Tab-separated table of C-alpha atoms in Angstrom:
chain	number	residue	atom	x	y	z
A	182	UNK	CA	11.791	-20.684	8.214
A	183	UNK	CA	9.961	-23.456	6.384
A	184	UNK	CA	12.096	-25.969	4.436
A	185	UNK	CA	10.750	-24.597	1.145
A	186	UNK	CA	11.863	-21.135	2.201
A	187	UNK	CA	15.390	-22.325	2.968
A	188	UNK	CA	15.594	-23.700	-0.566
A	189	UNK	CA	13.789	-21.085	-2.636
A	190	UNK	CA	14.459	-17.825	-0.824
A	191	UNK	CA	18.236	-17.758	-1.456
A	192	UNK	CA	17.703	-18.840	-5.070
A	193	UNK	CA	15.199	-16.063	-5.740
A	194	UNK	CA	17.389	-13.462	-4.040
A	195	UNK	CA	20.405	-14.566	-6.096
A	196	UNK	CA	18.377	-14.488	-9.319
A	197	UNK	CA	17.256	-10.972	-8.437
A	198	UNK	CA	20.881	-9.888	-8.023
A	199	UNK	CA	21.973	-11.548	-11.264
A	200	UNK	CA	19.326	-9.789	-13.374
A	201	UNK	CA	20.133	-6.450	-11.724
A	202	UNK	CA	23.757	-6.910	-12.776
A	203	UNK	CA	22.739	-8.041	-16.264
A	204	UNK	CA	20.592	-4.998	-16.928
A	205	UNK	CA	23.521	-2.757	-16.010
A	206	UNK	CA	25.680	-4.627	-18.522
A	207	UNK	CA	23.054	-4.492	-21.278
A	208	UNK	CA	22.448	-0.823	-20.510
A	209	UNK	CA	26.174	-0.285	-20.912
A	210	UNK	CA	26.062	-2.134	-24.220
A	211	UNK	CA	23.290	0.200	-25.390
A	212	UNK	CA	25.361	3.244	-24.565
A	213	UNK	CA	28.703	1.967	-25.834
A	214	UNK	CA	27.335	0.878	-29.209
A	215	UNK	CA	25.532	4.172	-29.756
A	216	UNK	CA	22.137	2.481	-29.505
A	217	UNK	CA	20.581	4.785	-26.931
A	218	UNK	CA	17.986	5.998	-29.416
A	219	UNK	CA	17.605	2.674	-31.213
A	220	UNK	CA	13.994	2.948	-30.083
A	221	UNK	CA	13.438	6.687	-30.466
A	222	UNK	CA	10.183	6.865	-28.498
A	223	UNK	CA	8.970	5.637	-25.103
A	224	UNK	CA	7.147	3.548	-23.969
A	225	UNK	CA	6.727	2.489	-27.605
A	226	UNK	CA	9.797	1.622	-29.649
A	227	UNK	CA	8.547	3.624	-32.625
A	228	UNK	CA	5.226	5.466	-32.997
A	229	UNK	CA	2.504	2.825	-33.238
A	230	UNK	CA	4.627	-0.169	-32.209
A	231	UNK	CA	6.131	-1.392	-28.961
A	232	UNK	CA	8.581	-3.563	-30.889
A	233	UNK	CA	11.093	-2.711	-33.626
A	234	UNK	CA	9.666	-2.616	-37.152
A	235	UNK	CA	11.248	-3.609	-40.498
A	236	UNK	CA	13.210	-0.926	-42.315
A	237	UNK	CA	13.417	1.189	-39.172
A	238	UNK	CA	15.885	4.047	-39.670
A	239	UNK	CA	17.882	3.086	-36.564
A	240	UNK	CA	19.059	-0.164	-38.163
A	241	UNK	CA	20.624	-2.769	-35.879
A	242	UNK	CA	20.715	-0.327	-32.971
A	243	UNK	CA	16.986	-0.930	-32.477
A	244	UNK	CA	17.573	-4.548	-31.471
A	245	UNK	CA	20.117	-3.662	-28.792
A	246	UNK	CA	17.919	-0.971	-27.260
A	247	UNK	CA	14.800	-3.161	-27.464
A	248	UNK	CA	16.688	-6.043	-25.841
A	249	UNK	CA	17.555	-3.832	-22.901
A	250	UNK	CA	13.925	-2.725	-22.588
A	251	UNK	CA	12.782	-6.350	-22.700
A	252	UNK	CA	15.151	-7.255	-19.870
A	253	UNK	CA	13.403	-4.599	-17.788
A	254	UNK	CA	10.375	-6.912	-17.727
A	255	UNK	CA	12.545	-9.734	-16.400
A	256	UNK	CA	13.973	-7.432	-13.724
A	257	UNK	CA	10.445	-6.405	-12.731
A	258	UNK	CA	9.341	-10.028	-12.390
A	259	UNK	CA	12.417	-10.831	-10.293
A	260	UNK	CA	11.755	-7.835	-8.023
A	261	UNK	CA	8.127	-8.857	-7.501
A	262	UNK	CA	9.187	-12.450	-6.826
A	263	UNK	CA	11.733	-11.189	-4.288
A	264	UNK	CA	9.146	-9.197	-2.358
A	265	UNK	CA	6.784	-12.160	-2.372
A	266	UNK	CA	9.496	-14.598	-1.277
A	267	UNK	CA	10.619	-12.387	1.606
A	268	UNK	CA	7.014	-11.789	2.686
A	269	UNK	CA	6.197	-15.492	2.368
A	270	UNK	CA	9.212	-16.935	4.171
A	271	UNK	CA	10.791	-14.068	6.143
A	272	UNK	CA	7.947	-11.636	6.846
A	273	UNK	CA	9.246	-10.818	10.327
A	274	UNK	CA	12.603	-9.683	8.998
A	275	UNK	CA	12.428	-5.966	8.255
A	276	UNK	CA	16.120	-6.119	7.397
A	277	UNK	CA	15.078	-8.116	4.309
A	278	UNK	CA	11.615	-6.738	3.576
A	279	UNK	CA	12.699	-3.092	3.381
A	280	UNK	CA	15.499	-3.601	0.812
A	281	UNK	CA	13.225	-5.923	-1.180
A	282	UNK	CA	10.661	-3.123	-1.419
A	283	UNK	CA	13.451	-0.681	-2.297
A	284	UNK	CA	14.425	-2.859	-5.253
A	285	UNK	CA	10.826	-3.104	-6.453
A	286	UNK	CA	10.288	0.641	-6.140
A	287	UNK	CA	13.649	1.331	-7.744
A	288	UNK	CA	12.761	-0.751	-10.792
A	289	UNK	CA	9.677	1.426	-11.303
A	290	UNK	CA	11.789	4.567	-10.910
A	291	UNK	CA	14.281	3.213	-13.443
A	292	UNK	CA	11.538	2.590	-16.006
A	293	UNK	CA	10.351	6.189	-15.728
A	294	UNK	CA	13.896	7.546	-15.706
A	295	UNK	CA	14.690	5.497	-18.797
A	296	UNK	CA	11.706	7.037	-20.564
A	297	UNK	CA	12.820	10.527	-19.578
A	298	UNK	CA	16.304	9.740	-20.865
A	299	UNK	CA	14.951	8.780	-24.293
A	300	UNK	CA	12.558	11.707	-24.490
A	301	UNK	CA	15.321	14.188	-23.603
A	302	UNK	CA	17.593	12.851	-26.344
A	303	UNK	CA	19.961	11.062	-23.944
A	304	UNK	CA	20.623	14.030	-21.706
A	305	UNK	CA	23.949	13.106	-20.019
A	306	UNK	CA	22.627	13.979	-16.565
A	307	UNK	CA	19.674	11.594	-16.843
A	308	UNK	CA	21.905	8.910	-18.361
A	309	UNK	CA	24.283	9.199	-15.398
A	310	UNK	CA	21.387	9.149	-12.951
A	311	UNK	CA	20.039	6.043	-14.681
A	312	UNK	CA	23.350	4.228	-14.076
A	313	UNK	CA	23.755	5.415	-10.482
A	314	UNK	CA	20.228	4.315	-9.546
A	315	UNK	CA	21.107	0.912	-11.021
A	316	UNK	CA	24.128	0.774	-8.711
A	317	UNK	CA	21.847	1.482	-5.748
A	318	UNK	CA	19.578	-1.382	-6.816
A	319	UNK	CA	22.557	-3.720	-7.185
A	320	UNK	CA	23.591	-2.731	-3.663
A	321	UNK	CA	20.143	-3.497	-2.250
A	322	UNK	CA	19.920	-6.789	-4.141
A	323	UNK	CA	23.405	-7.811	-2.956
A	324	UNK	CA	22.542	-6.899	0.634
A	325	UNK	CA	19.509	-9.182	0.442
A	326	UNK	CA	21.642	-12.097	-0.746
A	327	UNK	CA	24.339	-11.767	1.911
A	328	UNK	CA	22.156	-10.696	4.818
A	329	UNK	CA	19.745	-13.582	4.204
A	330	UNK	CA	22.677	-15.956	4.711
A	331	UNK	CA	22.747	-14.863	8.350
A	332	UNK	CA	20.218	-15.273	11.103
A	333	UNK	CA	17.734	-12.615	12.105
A	334	UNK	CA	18.124	-10.493	15.191
A	335	UNK	CA	20.867	-8.334	16.644
A	336	UNK	CA	24.308	-8.533	15.091
A	337	UNK	CA	27.534	-7.651	16.849
A	338	UNK	CA	30.589	-6.023	15.354
A	339	UNK	CA	33.387	-8.509	14.704
A	340	UNK	CA	35.952	-5.717	14.317
A	341	UNK	CA	36.882	-2.521	16.151
A	342	UNK	CA	34.112	0.131	15.830
A	343	UNK	CA	36.481	2.483	13.994
A	344	UNK	CA	36.875	-0.129	11.270
A	345	UNK	CA	33.172	-0.053	10.481
A	346	UNK	CA	33.234	3.738	10.370
A	347	UNK	CA	36.171	3.603	7.994
A	348	UNK	CA	34.193	1.101	5.943
A	349	UNK	CA	31.376	3.617	5.541
A	350	UNK	CA	33.895	6.263	4.475
A	351	UNK	CA	35.146	3.779	1.891
A	352	UNK	CA	31.583	3.309	0.615
A	353	UNK	CA	31.247	7.087	0.279
A	354	UNK	CA	34.489	7.183	-1.694
A	355	UNK	CA	33.167	4.406	-3.926
A	356	UNK	CA	30.041	6.478	-4.619
A	357	UNK	CA	32.244	9.398	-5.693
A	358	UNK	CA	34.276	7.090	-7.935
A	359	UNK	CA	31.122	5.784	-9.614
A	360	UNK	CA	29.684	9.262	-10.077
A	361	UNK	CA	32.919	10.519	-11.640
A	362	UNK	CA	32.990	7.411	-13.828
A	363	UNK	CA	29.662	8.384	-15.353
A	364	UNK	CA	31.034	11.858	-16.064
A	365	UNK	CA	34.093	10.339	-17.745
A	366	UNK	CA	31.890	8.224	-20.018
A	367	UNK	CA	29.524	11.121	-20.659
A	368	UNK	CA	32.461	13.315	-21.687
A	369	UNK	CA	33.996	10.802	-24.084
A	370	UNK	CA	33.073	9.106	-27.333
A	371	UNK	CA	30.624	6.610	-25.803
A	372	UNK	CA	27.888	8.964	-24.701
A	373	UNK	CA	24.893	7.061	-26.037
A	374	UNK	CA	23.824	7.848	-29.603
A	375	UNK	CA	25.737	6.998	-32.763
A	376	UNK	CA	24.599	10.028	-34.783
A	377	UNK	CA	24.100	12.820	-32.266
A	378	UNK	CA	26.063	12.045	-29.085
A	379	UNK	CA	25.065	14.145	-26.068
A	380	UNK	CA	28.026	14.965	-23.858
A	381	UNK	CA	28.727	16.872	-20.652
A	382	UNK	CA	31.242	19.112	-22.378
A	383	UNK	CA	34.076	18.543	-19.900
A	384	UNK	CA	37.617	17.834	-21.016
A	385	UNK	CA	37.806	13.996	-21.096
A	386	UNK	CA	41.474	13.907	-20.073
A	387	UNK	CA	40.948	16.127	-17.035
A	388	UNK	CA	37.876	14.205	-15.863
A	389	UNK	CA	39.679	10.889	-16.395
A	390	UNK	CA	42.557	11.916	-14.164
A	391	UNK	CA	40.178	13.269	-11.525
A	392	UNK	CA	38.419	9.905	-11.616
A	393	UNK	CA	41.799	8.153	-11.289
A	394	UNK	CA	42.709	10.287	-8.263
A	395	UNK	CA	39.447	9.305	-6.568
A	396	UNK	CA	40.194	5.657	-7.344
A	397	UNK	CA	43.609	5.949	-5.685
A	398	UNK	CA	41.975	7.330	-2.547
A	399	UNK	CA	39.479	4.486	-2.647
A	400	UNK	CA	42.242	1.874	-3.002
A	401	UNK	CA	44.037	3.307	0.032
A	402	UNK	CA	40.858	3.127	2.096
A	403	UNK	CA	40.177	-0.454	1.002
A	404	UNK	CA	43.682	-1.520	2.034
A	405	UNK	CA	43.279	0.242	5.387
A	406	UNK	CA	39.963	-1.489	6.156
A	407	UNK	CA	41.334	-4.831	4.967
A	408	UNK	CA	44.365	-4.646	7.247
A	409	UNK	CA	42.341	-3.328	10.190
A	410	UNK	CA	39.788	-6.123	9.746
A	411	UNK	CA	42.518	-8.727	9.880
A	412	UNK	CA	44.165	-7.150	12.933
A	413	UNK	CA	41.028	-6.510	15.010
A	414	UNK	CA	38.560	-9.082	13.699
A	415	UNK	CA	37.254	-11.821	15.951
A	416	UNK	CA	36.761	-14.033	12.870
A	417	UNK	CA	38.472	-14.202	9.467
A	418	UNK	CA	35.231	-13.516	7.528
A	419	UNK	CA	35.605	-9.732	7.460
A	420	UNK	CA	39.235	-9.862	6.381
A	421	UNK	CA	38.462	-12.285	3.557
A	422	UNK	CA	35.560	-10.129	2.357
A	423	UNK	CA	37.723	-7.007	2.196
A	424	UNK	CA	40.459	-8.960	0.441
A	425	UNK	CA	37.892	-9.720	-2.259
A	426	UNK	CA	37.076	-6.002	-2.522
A	427	UNK	CA	40.775	-5.278	-2.996
A	428	UNK	CA	41.106	-7.954	-5.692
A	429	UNK	CA	38.158	-6.586	-7.688
A	430	UNK	CA	39.467	-3.048	-7.240
A	431	UNK	CA	42.882	-3.955	-8.666
A	432	UNK	CA	41.267	-5.739	-11.624
A	433	UNK	CA	39.056	-2.709	-12.193
A	434	UNK	CA	42.035	-0.384	-12.070
A	435	UNK	CA	43.979	-2.441	-14.615
A	436	UNK	CA	41.039	-2.470	-17.005
A	437	UNK	CA	40.512	1.258	-16.451
A	438	UNK	CA	44.072	2.151	-17.412
A	439	UNK	CA	43.933	-0.292	-20.324
A	440	UNK	CA	40.846	1.390	-21.776
A	441	UNK	CA	42.377	4.838	-21.299
A	442	UNK	CA	45.673	4.048	-23.053
A	443	UNK	CA	44.048	2.039	-25.878
A	444	UNK	CA	41.600	4.735	-26.975
A	445	UNK	CA	38.509	3.538	-25.089
A	446	UNK	CA	37.496	0.474	-27.146
A	447	UNK	CA	33.871	-0.179	-26.277
A	448	UNK	CA	34.398	-3.844	-25.371
A	449	UNK	CA	37.000	-2.925	-22.739
A	450	UNK	CA	34.774	-0.144	-21.402
A	451	UNK	CA	31.949	-2.686	-21.086
A	452	UNK	CA	34.214	-4.940	-18.997
A	453	UNK	CA	35.000	-1.892	-16.857
A	454	UNK	CA	31.275	-1.338	-16.259
A	455	UNK	CA	30.738	-4.998	-15.415
A	456	UNK	CA	33.579	-4.909	-12.904
A	457	UNK	CA	32.010	-1.785	-11.394
A	458	UNK	CA	28.902	-3.794	-10.573
A	459	UNK	CA	31.020	-6.616	-9.138
A	460	UNK	CA	32.839	-4.064	-7.001
A	461	UNK	CA	29.521	-2.831	-5.605
A	462	UNK	CA	28.535	-6.426	-4.835
A	463	UNK	CA	31.887	-7.163	-3.161
A	464	UNK	CA	31.770	-3.934	-1.152
A	465	UNK	CA	28.232	-4.673	0.059
A	466	UNK	CA	29.299	-8.160	1.116
A	467	UNK	CA	32.307	-6.755	2.951
A	468	UNK	CA	30.177	-4.304	4.930
A	469	UNK	CA	27.727	-7.055	5.875
A	470	UNK	CA	30.591	-9.271	7.061
A	471	UNK	CA	31.787	-6.639	9.536
A	472	UNK	CA	28.939	-7.781	11.748
A	473	UNK	CA	27.622	-11.197	12.711
A	474	UNK	CA	24.842	-12.669	14.804
A	475	UNK	CA	25.648	-14.577	17.968
A	476	UNK	CA	25.202	-17.825	16.032
A	477	UNK	CA	27.613	-16.720	13.309
A	478	UNK	CA	30.702	-16.108	15.464
């Protein structure tokens, strides 16, 4: 890789990850402040204008929703820059080019899905899908960052093969946790619009405890992979990465119980959403660290 590539490629990939995380947080802010219909039309904010207008009926909610839409442009630029950077400095690496294209395509899908969400009056199913697609994009962006830190070519397992399989089971459990988390939010008071909230209709208490049960299973799996990585790993990298997953998981659990027992204050719920994105990043890093190239041992 050219010297310029060694400098700029990791910076661009990191910037891409940061903006993917930021748009999840701002999207959460839109939902938690009831600003989901702050711009009641799409792609325009209001009929005849792509930006908020004075004396708009939605009040201050329009600025929060418009801010999130504006950040979509930044995310798009970062995704395009990522594809260009990978093509320019790592064109032979399909392990980087494919996820870069996934992020770019996913951003386009998110824009359309966001429009559908507005036009359907914040249908809870499309809102949940919007969040889960964002988590997939965060995963792809995080993979780019951590995989680019390693050399190209074949990578060998640094742990027992069963540990990697258990790691994939843990990822599946994490996906269930995230999906149930969207149902919890969509069944509670923070379902998107201040005046006419659209909800799933499930009992919030029941869904919350189901979500908590899934989290407990996930925590057990994380501990199992962490211990197994330390016991069977040929290097400490995998064990350290899974320790980070455990740390974020515990922090997430504490915030989750705090929000539940304090009546779901939106600021605490927003922290919970932010930690969810960090958990996805940490989990992606941990899976990458289960393998290493011959030069990385």
